[in-house]
Amino acid sequence: MPILSGIPAPEFEMFDDTNTLRKLSDFRGRNVILYFYPKDDTPGCTKEACNFRDDYSAYEKAGIVILGVSPDDVASHVKFKKKFQLQFPLLADVEHKVCDSYGVWGPKKFMGKEYEGVLRTTFLIDGEGMIKKVYENVRPAEHSTELLKEFSV
């Protein structure tokens, strides 16, 4: 179960696709879209990332930072970002510690099999580091549009 809105967002440190250590506190003063996705270069995750890519200029104009998080490693993020020309950082949570702290690592089912993985979830974090809103069970194809409406962009 994801953590709730109205509380401080858990701090994190993760390497991004440029092997730069990123911290949530680096983005104080700006609204952040922190989206958790299961795996690089899979159909739903690609659709979600490409929609953020296509709408990126609207987010940039509004001063909104987009950060994608998955348990893939830096090398995987590099390939994914290059293949789809993504403009925003992808953060590597290989040991799923950040997923755990945000409550987005849990039981899933796919093709009749049960396993543990990332529950597709997005957190809107304000400039003070507070969780403004939580989106669970995100629909990849519609999610960016939904978020843009939230910010009235």
mmCIF file with all atom_site columns, C-alpha atoms in Angstrom:
data_model
loop_
_atom_site.group_PDB
_atom_site.id
_atom_site.type_symbol
_atom_site.label_atom_id
_atom_site.label_alt_id
_atom_site.label_comp_id
_atom_site.label_asym_id
_atom_site.label_entity_id
_atom_site.label_seq_id
_atom_site.pdbx_PDB_ins_code
_atom_site.Cartn_x
_atom_site.Cartn_y
_atom_site.Cartn_z
_atom_site.occupancy
_atom_site.B_iso_or_equiv
_atom_site.pdbx_formal_charge
_atom_site.auth_seq_id
_atom_site.auth_comp_id
_atom_site.auth_asym_id
_atom_site.auth_atom_id
_atom_site.pdbx_PDB_model_num
ATOM 1   C CA . MET A 1 1   ? 0.000  0.000   0.000   1.00 0.00 ? 1   MET A CA 1
ATOM 2   C CA . PRO A 1 2   ? 1.529  3.336   -1.044  1.00 0.00 ? 2   PRO A CA 1
ATOM 3   C CA . ILE A 1 3   ? 2.139  5.994   1.570   1.00 0.00 ? 3   ILE A CA 1
ATOM 4   C CA . LEU A 1 4   ? -0.507 8.694   1.728   1.00 0.00 ? 4   LEU A CA 1
ATOM 5   C CA . SER A 1 5   ? -0.654 12.312  0.667   1.00 0.00 ? 5   SER A CA 1
ATOM 6   C CA . GLY A 1 6   ? -0.205 15.086  3.217   1.00 0.00 ? 6   GLY A CA 1
ATOM 7   C CA . ILE A 1 7   ? 3.043  13.747  4.692   1.00 0.00 ? 7   ILE A CA 1
ATOM 8   C CA . PRO A 1 8   ? 6.688  14.526  3.925   1.00 0.00 ? 8   PRO A CA 1
ATOM 9   C CA . ALA A 1 9   ? 7.991  12.496  0.997   1.00 0.00 ? 9   ALA A CA 1
ATOM 10  C CA . PRO A 1 10  ? 10.670 10.030  2.074   1.00 0.00 ? 10  PRO A CA 1
ATOM 11  C CA . GLU A 1 11  ? 14.138 11.278  1.173   1.00 0.00 ? 11  GLU A CA 1
ATOM 12  C CA . PHE A 1 12  ? 16.137 9.132   -1.234  1.00 0.00 ? 12  PHE A CA 1
ATOM 13  C CA . GLU A 1 13  ? 19.484 8.824   -2.958  1.00 0.00 ? 13  GLU A CA 1
ATOM 14  C CA . MET A 1 14  ? 19.670 6.930   -6.240  1.00 0.00 ? 14  MET A CA 1
ATOM 15  C CA . PHE A 1 15  ? 21.896 6.972   -9.286  1.00 0.00 ? 15  PHE A CA 1
ATOM 16  C CA . ASP A 1 16  ? 20.335 8.156   -12.515 1.00 0.00 ? 16  ASP A CA 1
ATOM 17  C CA . ASP A 1 17  ? 20.996 7.204   -16.122 1.00 0.00 ? 17  ASP A CA 1
ATOM 18  C CA . THR A 1 18  ? 24.081 9.492   -16.176 1.00 0.00 ? 18  THR A CA 1
ATOM 19  C CA . ASN A 1 19  ? 25.436 7.814   -13.036 1.00 0.00 ? 19  ASN A CA 1
ATOM 20  C CA . THR A 1 20  ? 24.744 11.011  -11.056 1.00 0.00 ? 20  THR A CA 1
ATOM 21  C CA . LEU A 1 21  ? 23.562 10.554  -7.476  1.00 0.00 ? 21  LEU A CA 1
ATOM 22  C CA . ARG A 1 22  ? 20.153 12.228  -7.191  1.00 0.00 ? 22  ARG A CA 1
ATOM 23  C CA . LYS A 1 23  ? 18.435 13.182  -3.933  1.00 0.00 ? 23  LYS A CA 1
ATOM 24  C CA . LEU A 1 24  ? 14.865 14.355  -3.496  1.00 0.00 ? 24  LEU A CA 1
ATOM 25  C CA . SER A 1 25  ? 16.172 17.326  -1.504  1.00 0.00 ? 25  SER A CA 1
ATOM 26  C CA . ASP A 1 26  ? 18.013 18.504  -4.666  1.00 0.00 ? 26  ASP A CA 1
ATOM 27  C CA . PHE A 1 27  ? 14.611 19.516  -6.034  1.00 0.00 ? 27  PHE A CA 1
ATOM 28  C CA . ARG A 1 28  ? 13.302 21.608  -3.104  1.00 0.00 ? 28  ARG A CA 1
ATOM 29  C CA . GLY A 1 29  ? 11.400 24.625  -4.330  1.00 0.00 ? 29  GLY A CA 1
ATOM 30  C CA . ARG A 1 30  ? 10.032 22.747  -7.351  1.00 0.00 ? 30  ARG A CA 1
ATOM 31  C CA . ASN A 1 31  ? 7.067  20.467  -7.891  1.00 0.00 ? 31  ASN A CA 1
ATOM 32  C CA . VAL A 1 32  ? 8.153  16.896  -8.611  1.00 0.00 ? 32  VAL A CA 1
ATOM 33  C CA . ILE A 1 33  ? 6.404  14.060  -10.384 1.00 0.00 ? 33  ILE A CA 1
ATOM 34  C CA . LEU A 1 34  ? 7.981  10.929  -8.928  1.00 0.00 ? 34  LEU A CA 1
ATOM 35  C CA . TYR A 1 35  ? 6.682  8.006   -10.925 1.00 0.00 ? 35  TYR A CA 1
ATOM 36  C CA . PHE A 1 36  ? 7.438  4.369   -10.192 1.00 0.00 ? 36  PHE A CA 1
ATOM 37  C CA . TYR A 1 37  ? 7.269  1.899   -13.065 1.00 0.00 ? 37  TYR A CA 1
ATOM 38  C CA . PRO A 1 38  ? 8.017  -1.844  -13.267 1.00 0.00 ? 38  PRO A CA 1
ATOM 39  C CA . LYS A 1 39  ? 10.569 -2.268  -16.068 1.00 0.00 ? 39  LYS A CA 1
ATOM 40  C CA . ASP A 1 40  ? 12.406 -0.444  -18.840 1.00 0.00 ? 40  ASP A CA 1
ATOM 41  C CA . ASP A 1 41  ? 11.388 -1.083  -22.441 1.00 0.00 ? 41  ASP A CA 1
ATOM 42  C CA . THR A 1 42  ? 8.162  -2.964  -21.753 1.00 0.00 ? 42  THR A CA 1
ATOM 43  C CA . PRO A 1 43  ? 4.918  -1.939  -23.492 1.00 0.00 ? 43  PRO A CA 1
ATOM 44  C CA . GLY A 1 44  ? 3.151  -0.130  -20.627 1.00 0.00 ? 44  GLY A CA 1
ATOM 45  C CA . CYS A 1 45  ? 6.295  1.450   -19.214 1.00 0.00 ? 45  CYS A CA 1
ATOM 46  C CA . THR A 1 46  ? 7.357  2.641   -22.661 1.00 0.00 ? 46  THR A CA 1
ATOM 47  C CA . LYS A 1 47  ? 3.928  4.148   -23.316 1.00 0.00 ? 47  LYS A CA 1
ATOM 48  C CA . GLU A 1 48  ? 3.991  5.999   -19.994 1.00 0.00 ? 48  GLU A CA 1
ATOM 49  C CA . ALA A 1 49  ? 7.546  7.301   -20.496 1.00 0.00 ? 49  ALA A CA 1
ATOM 50  C CA . CYS A 1 50  ? 6.897  8.374   -24.089 1.00 0.00 ? 50  CYS A CA 1
ATOM 51  C CA . ASN A 1 51  ? 3.789  10.309  -23.038 1.00 0.00 ? 51  ASN A CA 1
ATOM 52  C CA . PHE A 1 52  ? 5.892  12.167  -20.454 1.00 0.00 ? 52  PHE A CA 1
ATOM 53  C CA . ARG A 1 53  ? 8.454  12.759  -23.228 1.00 0.00 ? 53  ARG A CA 1
ATOM 54  C CA . ASP A 1 54  ? 5.820  14.091  -25.627 1.00 0.00 ? 54  ASP A CA 1
ATOM 55  C CA . ASP A 1 55  ? 4.380  16.433  -22.970 1.00 0.00 ? 55  ASP A CA 1
ATOM 56  C CA . TYR A 1 56  ? 7.778  17.390  -21.540 1.00 0.00 ? 56  TYR A CA 1
ATOM 57  C CA . SER A 1 57  ? 7.774  21.001  -22.765 1.00 0.00 ? 57  SER A CA 1
ATOM 58  C CA . ALA A 1 58  ? 4.520  21.689  -20.876 1.00 0.00 ? 58  ALA A CA 1
ATOM 59  C CA . TYR A 1 59  ? 6.040  20.297  -17.668 1.00 0.00 ? 59  TYR A CA 1
ATOM 60  C CA . GLU A 1 60  ? 9.221  22.276  -18.238 1.00 0.00 ? 60  GLU A CA 1
ATOM 61  C CA . LYS A 1 61  ? 7.274  25.531  -18.772 1.00 0.00 ? 61  LYS A CA 1
ATOM 62  C CA . ALA A 1 62  ? 5.440  24.890  -15.500 1.00 0.00 ? 62  ALA A CA 1
ATOM 63  C CA . GLY A 1 63  ? 8.746  24.222  -13.694 1.00 0.00 ? 63  GLY A CA 1
ATOM 64  C CA . ILE A 1 64  ? 7.781  20.629  -12.896 1.00 0.00 ? 64  ILE A CA 1
ATOM 65  C CA . VAL A 1 65  ? 10.503 18.000  -12.506 1.00 0.00 ? 65  VAL A CA 1
ATOM 66  C CA . ILE A 1 66  ? 9.799  14.454  -13.750 1.00 0.00 ? 66  ILE A CA 1
ATOM 67  C CA . LEU A 1 67  ? 11.708 11.573  -12.151 1.00 0.00 ? 67  LEU A CA 1
ATOM 68  C CA . GLY A 1 68  ? 11.128 7.960   -13.205 1.00 0.00 ? 68  GLY A CA 1
ATOM 69  C CA . VAL A 1 69  ? 12.065 5.134   -10.819 1.00 0.00 ? 69  VAL A CA 1
ATOM 70  C CA . SER A 1 70  ? 12.345 1.410   -11.465 1.00 0.00 ? 70  SER A CA 1
ATOM 71  C CA . PRO A 1 71  ? 14.439 -1.477  -10.134 1.00 0.00 ? 71  PRO A CA 1
ATOM 72  C CA . ASP A 1 72  ? 16.400 -1.590  -13.407 1.00 0.00 ? 72  ASP A CA 1
ATOM 73  C CA . ASP A 1 73  ? 20.100 -0.741  -13.228 1.00 0.00 ? 73  ASP A CA 1
ATOM 74  C CA . VAL A 1 74  ? 21.813 2.334   -14.658 1.00 0.00 ? 74  VAL A CA 1
ATOM 75  C CA . ALA A 1 75  ? 22.892 0.521   -17.857 1.00 0.00 ? 75  ALA A CA 1
ATOM 76  C CA . SER A 1 76  ? 19.283 -0.486  -18.569 1.00 0.00 ? 76  SER A CA 1
ATOM 77  C CA . HIS A 1 77  ? 18.115 3.092   -17.991 1.00 0.00 ? 77  HIS A CA 1
ATOM 78  C CA . VAL A 1 78  ? 20.784 4.400   -20.377 1.00 0.00 ? 78  VAL A CA 1
ATOM 79  C CA . LYS A 1 79  ? 19.523 2.117   -23.180 1.00 0.00 ? 79  LYS A CA 1
ATOM 80  C CA . PHE A 1 80  ? 15.843 2.871   -22.485 1.00 0.00 ? 80  PHE A CA 1
ATOM 81  C CA . LYS A 1 81  ? 16.398 6.625   -22.340 1.00 0.00 ? 81  LYS A CA 1
ATOM 82  C CA . LYS A 1 82  ? 18.459 6.661   -25.537 1.00 0.00 ? 82  LYS A CA 1
ATOM 83  C CA . LYS A 1 83  ? 16.115 4.366   -27.468 1.00 0.00 ? 83  LYS A CA 1
ATOM 84  C CA . PHE A 1 84  ? 13.077 6.562   -26.749 1.00 0.00 ? 84  PHE A CA 1
ATOM 85  C CA . GLN A 1 85  ? 14.846 9.956   -26.430 1.00 0.00 ? 85  GLN A CA 1
ATOM 86  C CA . LEU A 1 86  ? 13.573 10.632  -22.918 1.00 0.00 ? 86  LEU A CA 1
ATOM 87  C CA . GLN A 1 87  ? 14.527 14.046  -21.520 1.00 0.00 ? 87  GLN A CA 1
ATOM 88  C CA . PHE A 1 88  ? 14.084 13.361  -17.791 1.00 0.00 ? 88  PHE A CA 1
ATOM 89  C CA . PRO A 1 89  ? 16.160 11.358  -15.281 1.00 0.00 ? 89  PRO A CA 1
ATOM 90  C CA . LEU A 1 90  ? 15.524 7.662   -14.725 1.00 0.00 ? 90  LEU A CA 1
ATOM 91  C CA . LEU A 1 91  ? 16.593 6.525   -11.262 1.00 0.00 ? 91  LEU A CA 1
ATOM 92  C CA . ALA A 1 92  ? 17.917 3.053   -10.481 1.00 0.00 ? 92  ALA A CA 1
ATOM 93  C CA . ASP A 1 93  ? 16.383 1.451   -7.378  1.00 0.00 ? 93  ASP A CA 1
ATOM 94  C CA . VAL A 1 94  ? 18.010 -1.944  -7.919  1.00 0.00 ? 94  VAL A CA 1
ATOM 95  C CA . GLU A 1 95  ? 17.437 -3.183  -4.363  1.00 0.00 ? 95  GLU A CA 1
ATOM 96  C CA . HIS A 1 96  ? 13.946 -1.620  -4.311  1.00 0.00 ? 96  HIS A CA 1
ATOM 97  C CA . LYS A 1 97  ? 14.671 0.257   -1.060  1.00 0.00 ? 97  LYS A CA 1
ATOM 98  C CA . VAL A 1 98  ? 13.012 3.449   -2.301  1.00 0.00 ? 98  VAL A CA 1
ATOM 99  C CA . CYS A 1 99  ? 10.075 1.446   -3.660  1.00 0.00 ? 99  CYS A CA 1
ATOM 100 C CA . ASP A 1 100 ? 9.736  -0.051  -0.182  1.00 0.00 ? 100 ASP A CA 1
ATOM 101 C CA . SER A 1 101 ? 9.888  3.350   1.538   1.00 0.00 ? 101 SER A CA 1
ATOM 102 C CA . TYR A 1 102 ? 7.124  4.673   -0.745  1.00 0.00 ? 102 TYR A CA 1
ATOM 103 C CA . GLY A 1 103 ? 5.071  1.481   -0.330  1.00 0.00 ? 103 GLY A CA 1
ATOM 104 C CA . VAL A 1 104 ? 5.053  0.594   -4.024  1.00 0.00 ? 104 VAL A CA 1
ATOM 105 C CA . TRP A 1 105 ? 6.777  -2.797  -3.868  1.00 0.00 ? 105 TRP A CA 1
ATOM 106 C CA . GLY A 1 106 ? 4.318  -5.630  -3.448  1.00 0.00 ? 106 GLY A CA 1
ATOM 107 C CA . PRO A 1 107 ? 2.510  -8.686  -4.779  1.00 0.00 ? 107 PRO A CA 1
ATOM 108 C CA . LYS A 1 108 ? 1.558  -8.733  -8.449  1.00 0.00 ? 108 LYS A CA 1
ATOM 109 C CA . LYS A 1 109 ? 0.026  -11.210 -10.871 1.00 0.00 ? 109 LYS A CA 1
ATOM 110 C CA . PHE A 1 110 ? 0.899  -11.723 -14.507 1.00 0.00 ? 110 PHE A CA 1
ATOM 111 C CA . MET A 1 111 ? -0.267 -14.581 -16.694 1.00 0.00 ? 111 MET A CA 1
ATOM 112 C CA . GLY A 1 112 ? -1.370 -16.572 -13.659 1.00 0.00 ? 112 GLY A CA 1
ATOM 113 C CA . LYS A 1 113 ? 1.910  -16.184 -11.787 1.00 0.00 ? 113 LYS A CA 1
ATOM 114 C CA . GLU A 1 114 ? 2.351  -14.281 -8.554  1.00 0.00 ? 114 GLU A CA 1
ATOM 115 C CA . TYR A 1 115 ? 5.535  -12.365 -7.828  1.00 0.00 ? 115 TYR A CA 1
ATOM 116 C CA . GLU A 1 116 ? 6.834  -9.256  -6.059  1.00 0.00 ? 116 GLU A CA 1
ATOM 117 C CA . GLY A 1 117 ? 7.398  -6.091  -8.078  1.00 0.00 ? 117 GLY A CA 1
ATOM 118 C CA . VAL A 1 118 ? 6.714  -2.399  -8.559  1.00 0.00 ? 118 VAL A CA 1
ATOM 119 C CA . LEU A 1 119 ? 3.108  -1.303  -8.293  1.00 0.00 ? 119 LEU A CA 1
ATOM 120 C CA . ARG A 1 120 ? 2.760  1.441   -10.923 1.00 0.00 ? 120 ARG A CA 1
ATOM 121 C CA . THR A 1 121 ? 2.271  4.545   -8.781  1.00 0.00 ? 121 THR A CA 1
ATOM 122 C CA . THR A 1 122 ? 2.960  8.280   -9.066  1.00 0.00 ? 122 THR A CA 1
ATOM 123 C CA . PHE A 1 123 ? 3.515  10.839  -6.326  1.00 0.00 ? 123 PHE A CA 1
ATOM 124 C CA . LEU A 1 124 ? 3.089  14.579  -6.759  1.00 0.00 ? 124 LEU A CA 1
ATOM 125 C CA . ILE A 1 125 ? 5.537  16.243  -4.398  1.00 0.00 ? 125 ILE A CA 1
ATOM 126 C CA . ASP A 1 126 ? 5.408  19.981  -3.770  1.00 0.00 ? 126 ASP A CA 1
ATOM 127 C CA . GLY A 1 127 ? 8.328  22.368  -3.402  1.00 0.00 ? 127 GLY A CA 1
ATOM 128 C CA . GLU A 1 128 ? 8.370  21.847  0.358   1.00 0.00 ? 128 GLU A CA 1
ATOM 129 C CA . GLY A 1 129 ? 8.835  18.098  -0.062  1.00 0.00 ? 129 GLY A CA 1
ATOM 130 C CA . MET A 1 130 ? 5.273  17.185  0.932   1.00 0.00 ? 130 MET A CA 1
ATOM 131 C CA . ILE A 1 131 ? 3.264  14.546  -0.913  1.00 0.00 ? 131 ILE A CA 1
ATOM 132 C CA . LYS A 1 132 ? 0.412  16.440  -2.531  1.00 0.00 ? 132 LYS A CA 1
ATOM 133 C CA . LYS A 1 133 ? -1.312 13.555  -4.274  1.00 0.00 ? 133 LYS A CA 1
ATOM 134 C CA . VAL A 1 134 ? -0.859 9.826   -4.901  1.00 0.00 ? 134 VAL A CA 1
ATOM 135 C CA . TYR A 1 135 ? -1.953 8.051   -8.080  1.00 0.00 ? 135 TYR A CA 1
ATOM 136 C CA . GLU A 1 136 ? -2.309 4.287   -7.778  1.00 0.00 ? 136 GLU A CA 1
ATOM 137 C CA . ASN A 1 137 ? -2.975 1.738   -10.523 1.00 0.00 ? 137 ASN A CA 1
ATOM 138 C CA . VAL A 1 138 ? -1.852 4.228   -13.133 1.00 0.00 ? 138 VAL A CA 1
ATOM 139 C CA . ARG A 1 139 ? -3.051 3.778   -16.700 1.00 0.00 ? 139 ARG A CA 1
ATOM 140 C CA . PRO A 1 140 ? 0.105  4.430   -18.741 1.00 0.00 ? 140 PRO A CA 1
ATOM 141 C CA . ALA A 1 141 ? -1.595 5.767   -21.875 1.00 0.00 ? 141 ALA A CA 1
ATOM 142 C CA . GLU A 1 142 ? -3.614 8.432   -20.016 1.00 0.00 ? 142 GLU A CA 1
ATOM 143 C CA . HIS A 1 143 ? -1.400 9.303   -17.092 1.00 0.00 ? 143 HIS A CA 1
ATOM 144 C CA . SER A 1 144 ? 0.561  12.287  -18.399 1.00 0.00 ? 144 SER A CA 1
ATOM 145 C CA . THR A 1 145 ? -2.624 14.013  -19.561 1.00 0.00 ? 145 THR A CA 1
ATOM 146 C CA . GLU A 1 146 ? -4.169 13.353  -16.137 1.00 0.00 ? 146 GLU A CA 1
ATOM 147 C CA . LEU A 1 147 ? -1.173 14.962  -14.410 1.00 0.00 ? 147 LEU A CA 1
ATOM 148 C CA . LEU A 1 148 ? -1.144 17.988  -16.707 1.00 0.00 ? 148 LEU A CA 1
ATOM 149 C CA . LYS A 1 149 ? -4.770 18.639  -15.728 1.00 0.00 ? 149 LYS A CA 1
ATOM 150 C CA . GLU A 1 150 ? -3.743 18.448  -12.066 1.00 0.00 ? 150 GLU A CA 1
ATOM 151 C CA . PHE A 1 151 ? -1.292 21.280  -12.620 1.00 0.00 ? 151 PHE A CA 1
ATOM 152 C CA . SER A 1 152 ? -3.675 23.107  -15.003 1.00 0.00 ? 152 SER A CA 1
ATOM 153 C CA . VAL A 1 153 ? -0.927 23.226  -17.611 1.00 0.00 ? 153 VAL A CA 1
#
